[in-house]
Amino acid sequence: EIVVTQSPATLSAFPGERATLSCRASQNVITNVAWYQQKPGQAPWLLFYGASTRATGVPDRFSGSGSGTDFTLTISSLQSEDFAIYYCQQYHAWPQTFGQGTKLQIK
Amino acid sequence: EVEMLQSGGGLVQPGGSLRLSCAGSGFSLSRFALGWVRQAPGKGLVWVATVSGREDDTYYADFVKGRFITSRDKSNNTLFLHMNRLSADDTAVYYCAKGRLGNYNDVSGWLDWGQGDVVTVSS
């Protein structure tokens, strides 16, 4: 099983700041990584697939990058609605696996 | 508009069974890979199962293999998760989800999600 590890577990930032979230896979997953945002009481929302391709409706302040084992989600200028939990997921091999999440909270 | 409406959750005793349903509208469920993801209280997302392909290939997480079965009723555009031999560790919100592309096999990101269904396993 490919283990996916996200860091940090919690990130505190001010609105307007830049946020960088990391995701590491235990094996090479090429670019077979997706990112999701989840808010309390809601289903996840797909942000990126293919590590860097923005899904429909995702604002361009969000960007995804990386390949192999190391991936990054960057939010260039945090808006109030961006404070949520973010998960990365690898779909390179079965079983699909999610990271444990990064909680992005307002400082 | 794509919608996935879940039903069937509830309280069940340890060792019991439950069937979750996920009714699709606005798309043909047979053309997409479909998955189940669960989330225990206060915890992260965990992939459970996927059905994909023209022949309904299925894939399961190890912790549900032999206990859970996912299937789809194409005539009624509904996905199911049959859960057997349930334990307290299976207590979670269960989400159904749909792949991005209507090519039967794409699992590169779960684009559309159901609202979630709470399953509580307790005596």
Short mmCIF file of C-alpha atoms in Angstrom, two decimals:
data_model
loop_
_atom_site.label_atom_id
_atom_site.label_comp_id
_atom_site.label_asym_id
_atom_site.label_seq_id
_atom_site.Cartn_x
_atom_site.Cartn_y
_atom_site.Cartn_z
CA GLU A 1 0.00 0.00 0.00
CA ILE A 2 1.23 3.49 -0.87
CA VAL A 3 1.30 5.64 2.25
CA VAL A 4 0.49 9.32 1.75
CA THR A 5 1.76 11.78 4.36
CA GLN A 6 0.68 15.40 4.57
CA SER A 7 2.40 18.22 6.39
CA PRO A 8 1.87 20.19 8.41
CA ALA A 9 -1.09 18.71 10.25
CA THR A 10 -2.29 22.23 11.05
CA LEU A 11 -1.34 25.48 9.35
CA SER A 12 -2.30 28.85 10.80
CA ALA A 13 -2.27 31.86 8.50
CA PHE A 14 -3.78 35.31 8.07
CA PRO A 15 -6.17 36.16 5.25
CA GLY A 16 -4.16 37.49 2.34
CA GLU A 17 -1.13 35.36 3.15
CA ARG A 18 0.28 32.60 0.98
CA ALA A 19 -0.19 29.02 2.16
CA THR A 20 1.86 26.01 1.12
CA LEU A 21 0.66 22.47 1.92
CA SER A 22 2.80 19.40 1.32
CA CYS A 23 2.00 15.83 0.40
CA ARG A 24 4.46 12.96 0.14
CA ALA A 25 3.88 9.48 -1.25
CA SER A 26 5.89 6.48 -0.08
CA GLN A 27 6.43 5.37 -3.69
CA ASN A 28 6.62 7.04 -7.07
CA VAL A 29 3.07 7.88 -8.15
CA ILE A 30 4.15 9.95 -11.17
CA THR A 31 1.48 12.70 -11.18
CA ASN A 32 -1.46 10.52 -10.12
CA VAL A 33 -2.46 12.76 -7.24
CA ALA A 34 -5.67 14.61 -6.49
CA TRP A 35 -6.34 17.33 -3.93
CA TYR A 36 -9.63 17.95 -2.13
CA GLN A 37 -11.00 20.64 0.15
CA GLN A 38 -13.46 19.74 2.86
CA LYS A 39 -15.45 22.04 5.12
CA PRO A 40 -17.29 20.89 8.26
CA GLY A 41 -20.43 18.94 7.51
CA GLN A 42 -19.79 18.94 3.77
CA ALA A 43 -18.60 16.43 1.23
CA PRO A 44 -15.11 16.91 -0.17
CA TRP A 45 -14.61 19.10 -3.23
CA LEU A 46 -12.14 18.09 -5.93
CA LEU A 47 -9.56 20.82 -6.48
CA PHE A 48 -6.86 19.16 -8.61
CA TYR A 49 -6.19 15.98 -10.49
CA GLY A 50 -3.03 14.98 -12.28
CA ALA A 51 -1.24 16.86 -9.49
CA SER A 52 -1.60 20.23 -11.21
CA THR A 53 -4.78 20.35 -13.33
CA ARG A 54 -7.41 22.54 -11.74
CA ALA A 55 -10.89 21.05 -11.57
CA THR A 56 -13.93 22.99 -12.74
CA GLY A 57 -14.69 26.10 -10.75
CA VAL A 58 -11.47 26.18 -8.73
CA PRO A 59 -10.14 29.74 -8.38
CA ASP A 60 -6.75 30.42 -9.90
CA ARG A 61 -5.28 31.47 -6.56
CA PHE A 62 -5.02 27.70 -6.01
CA SER A 63 -2.15 25.87 -7.71
CA GLY A 64 -0.85 22.33 -7.56
CA SER A 65 2.58 21.02 -8.41
CA GLY A 66 4.91 18.08 -8.02
CA SER A 67 5.66 14.67 -9.43
CA GLY A 68 7.12 11.41 -8.25
CA THR A 69 6.76 11.43 -4.47
CA ASP A 70 6.51 15.10 -3.51
CA PHE A 71 3.53 17.34 -4.16
CA THR A 72 2.45 20.82 -3.14
CA LEU A 73 -0.80 22.73 -2.95
CA THR A 74 -0.34 26.48 -2.86
CA ILE A 75 -2.93 29.15 -2.16
CA SER A 76 -1.47 32.46 -3.24
CA SER A 77 -3.62 34.83 -1.20
CA LEU A 78 -5.89 33.27 1.39
CA GLN A 79 -9.55 34.19 1.36
CA SER A 80 -11.89 33.55 4.29
CA GLU A 81 -13.58 30.71 2.42
CA ASP A 82 -10.27 28.87 2.00
CA PHE A 83 -9.96 27.94 5.67
CA ALA A 84 -10.80 24.25 5.63
CA ILE A 85 -9.17 20.82 5.66
CA TYR A 86 -7.21 19.74 2.60
CA TYR A 87 -6.54 16.16 1.59
CA CYS A 88 -4.30 14.72 -1.05
CA GLN A 89 -4.97 11.30 -2.56
CA GLN A 90 -2.97 8.99 -4.76
CA TYR A 91 -4.77 6.99 -7.44
CA HIS A 92 -1.67 5.46 -8.99
CA ALA A 93 -2.26 2.06 -7.44
CA TRP A 94 -4.90 0.12 -5.56
CA PRO A 95 -5.78 0.69 -2.84
CA GLN A 96 -6.26 4.38 -3.39
CA THR A 97 -4.99 6.19 -0.32
CA PHE A 98 -5.57 9.60 1.22
CA GLY A 99 -3.26 11.63 3.36
CA GLN A 100 -4.41 12.41 6.88
CA GLY A 101 -5.24 16.00 5.94
CA THR A 102 -3.95 19.48 6.67
CA LYS A 103 -6.21 21.79 8.62
CA LEU A 104 -5.80 25.36 7.41
CA GLN A 105 -7.01 27.70 10.10
CA ILE A 106 -7.19 31.44 10.58
CA LYS A 107 -4.40 32.94 12.68
CA GLU B 1 -27.21 18.86 -13.13
CA VAL B 2 -25.39 15.91 -11.62
CA GLU B 3 -26.74 14.73 -8.26
CA MET B 4 -26.04 11.72 -6.10
CA LEU B 5 -28.62 11.09 -3.40
CA GLN B 6 -27.66 8.69 -0.65
CA SER B 7 -29.89 6.65 1.62
CA GLY B 8 -29.87 3.55 3.78
CA GLY B 9 -27.66 4.56 6.68
CA GLY B 10 -28.58 4.22 10.32
CA LEU B 11 -27.91 2.36 13.54
CA VAL B 12 -26.99 -1.32 13.34
CA GLN B 13 -25.78 -3.81 15.94
CA PRO B 14 -22.29 -5.30 15.79
CA GLY B 15 -22.28 -8.25 13.43
CA GLY B 16 -25.23 -6.87 11.51
CA SER B 17 -25.69 -5.82 7.92
CA LEU B 18 -26.75 -2.68 6.09
CA ARG B 19 -27.18 -1.64 2.47
CA LEU B 20 -26.34 1.88 1.37
CA SER B 21 -27.82 3.30 -1.81
CA CYS B 22 -26.64 6.15 -4.00
CA ALA B 23 -29.09 7.23 -6.70
CA GLY B 24 -27.62 9.16 -9.59
CA SER B 25 -29.39 11.79 -11.65
CA GLY B 26 -28.19 13.98 -14.49
CA PHE B 27 -25.75 11.35 -15.74
CA SER B 28 -25.62 7.72 -16.74
CA LEU B 29 -24.11 5.91 -13.79
CA SER B 30 -23.03 3.00 -15.99
CA ARG B 31 -20.46 5.12 -17.87
CA PHE B 32 -18.47 6.25 -14.84
CA ALA B 33 -16.20 4.76 -12.24
CA LEU B 34 -17.92 5.04 -8.87
CA GLY B 35 -16.47 4.87 -5.41
CA TRP B 36 -17.18 4.82 -1.71
CA VAL B 37 -15.16 6.87 0.77
CA ARG B 38 -15.77 6.92 4.50
CA GLN B 39 -14.92 9.27 7.32
CA ALA B 40 -15.00 8.20 10.94
CA PRO B 41 -16.03 10.88 13.47
CA GLY B 42 -13.31 13.53 13.65
CA LYS B 43 -11.04 11.62 11.31
CA GLY B 44 -9.85 11.84 7.71
CA LEU B 45 -11.06 10.40 4.43
CA VAL B 46 -10.56 6.71 3.74
CA TRP B 47 -11.21 5.02 0.41
CA VAL B 48 -13.44 1.94 0.75
CA ALA B 49 -14.34 0.55 -2.67
CA THR B 50 -14.65 1.27 -6.38
CA VAL B 51 -16.59 -0.22 -9.26
CA SER B 52 -15.44 0.64 -12.76
CA GLY B 53 -15.23 -0.60 -16.31
CA ARG B 54 -17.79 -2.03 -18.71
CA GLU B 55 -17.62 -5.31 -16.83
CA ASP B 56 -18.02 -3.75 -13.38
CA ASP B 57 -14.58 -4.53 -12.04
CA THR B 58 -14.48 -4.01 -8.30
CA TYR B 59 -11.71 -2.99 -5.92
CA TYR B 60 -11.81 -2.99 -2.13
CA ALA B 61 -9.76 -1.76 0.78
CA ASP B 62 -8.29 -4.67 2.72
CA PHE B 63 -10.30 -3.85 5.83
CA VAL B 64 -13.61 -4.47 4.01
CA LYS B 65 -12.66 -7.31 1.68
CA GLY B 66 -14.97 -10.27 2.18
CA ARG B 67 -17.46 -8.14 4.14
CA PHE B 68 -18.55 -5.34 1.78
CA ILE B 69 -19.74 -5.61 -1.81
CA THR B 70 -20.37 -2.71 -4.15
CA SER B 71 -22.62 -3.07 -7.17
CA ARG B 72 -24.68 -0.93 -9.48
CA ASP B 73 -28.16 -1.25 -10.89
CA LYS B 74 -27.81 0.35 -14.28
CA SER B 75 -31.51 0.24 -15.04
CA ASN B 76 -32.24 2.33 -11.94
CA ASN B 77 -29.04 4.39 -12.08
CA THR B 78 -28.20 3.41 -8.51
CA LEU B 79 -25.01 2.36 -6.75
CA PHE B 80 -25.07 0.10 -3.71
CA LEU B 81 -22.76 -0.81 -0.88
CA HIS B 82 -23.73 -4.01 0.88
CA MET B 83 -22.05 -4.10 4.28
CA ASN B 84 -21.89 -7.30 6.34
CA ARG B 85 -20.31 -8.33 9.66
CA LEU B 86 -20.20 -4.73 10.78
CA SER B 87 -18.13 -3.66 13.76
CA ALA B 88 -17.74 -0.45 15.74
CA ASP B 89 -14.71 0.38 13.56
CA ASP B 90 -17.08 0.74 10.59
CA THR B 91 -18.89 3.65 12.24
CA ALA B 92 -18.49 6.57 9.85
CA VAL B 93 -20.07 8.87 7.34
CA TYR B 94 -20.06 7.04 4.02
CA TYR B 95 -19.85 9.03 0.81
CA CYS B 96 -20.49 7.80 -2.70
CA ALA B 97 -18.52 9.53 -5.42
CA LYS B 98 -18.33 9.66 -9.20
CA GLY B 99 -15.28 9.80 -11.44
CA ARG B 100 -14.52 12.73 -13.69
CA LEU B 101 -14.77 11.19 -17.13
CA GLY B 102 -17.52 9.09 -18.69
CA ASN B 103 -15.12 6.53 -20.12
CA TYR B 104 -16.04 3.75 -17.67
CA ASN B 105 -12.61 3.58 -16.05
CA ASP B 106 -11.37 6.99 -15.01
CA VAL B 107 -10.51 7.21 -11.31
CA SER B 108 -8.32 10.30 -11.52
CA GLY B 109 -10.21 12.24 -8.91
CA TRP B 110 -13.68 11.96 -7.46
CA LEU B 111 -15.57 14.87 -8.99
CA ASP B 112 -19.13 14.55 -7.71
CA TRP B 113 -20.14 13.36 -4.26
CA GLY B 114 -23.24 12.31 -2.44
CA GLN B 115 -24.30 14.16 0.68
CA GLY B 116 -22.97 11.44 2.97
CA ASP B 117 -24.78 8.79 4.99
CA VAL B 118 -24.16 8.11 8.66
CA VAL B 119 -23.60 4.51 9.71
CA THR B 120 -23.41 3.82 13.43
CA VAL B 121 -22.49 0.36 14.66
CA SER B 122 -23.40 -0.02 18.30
CA SER B 123 -25.30 -2.27 20.66
#
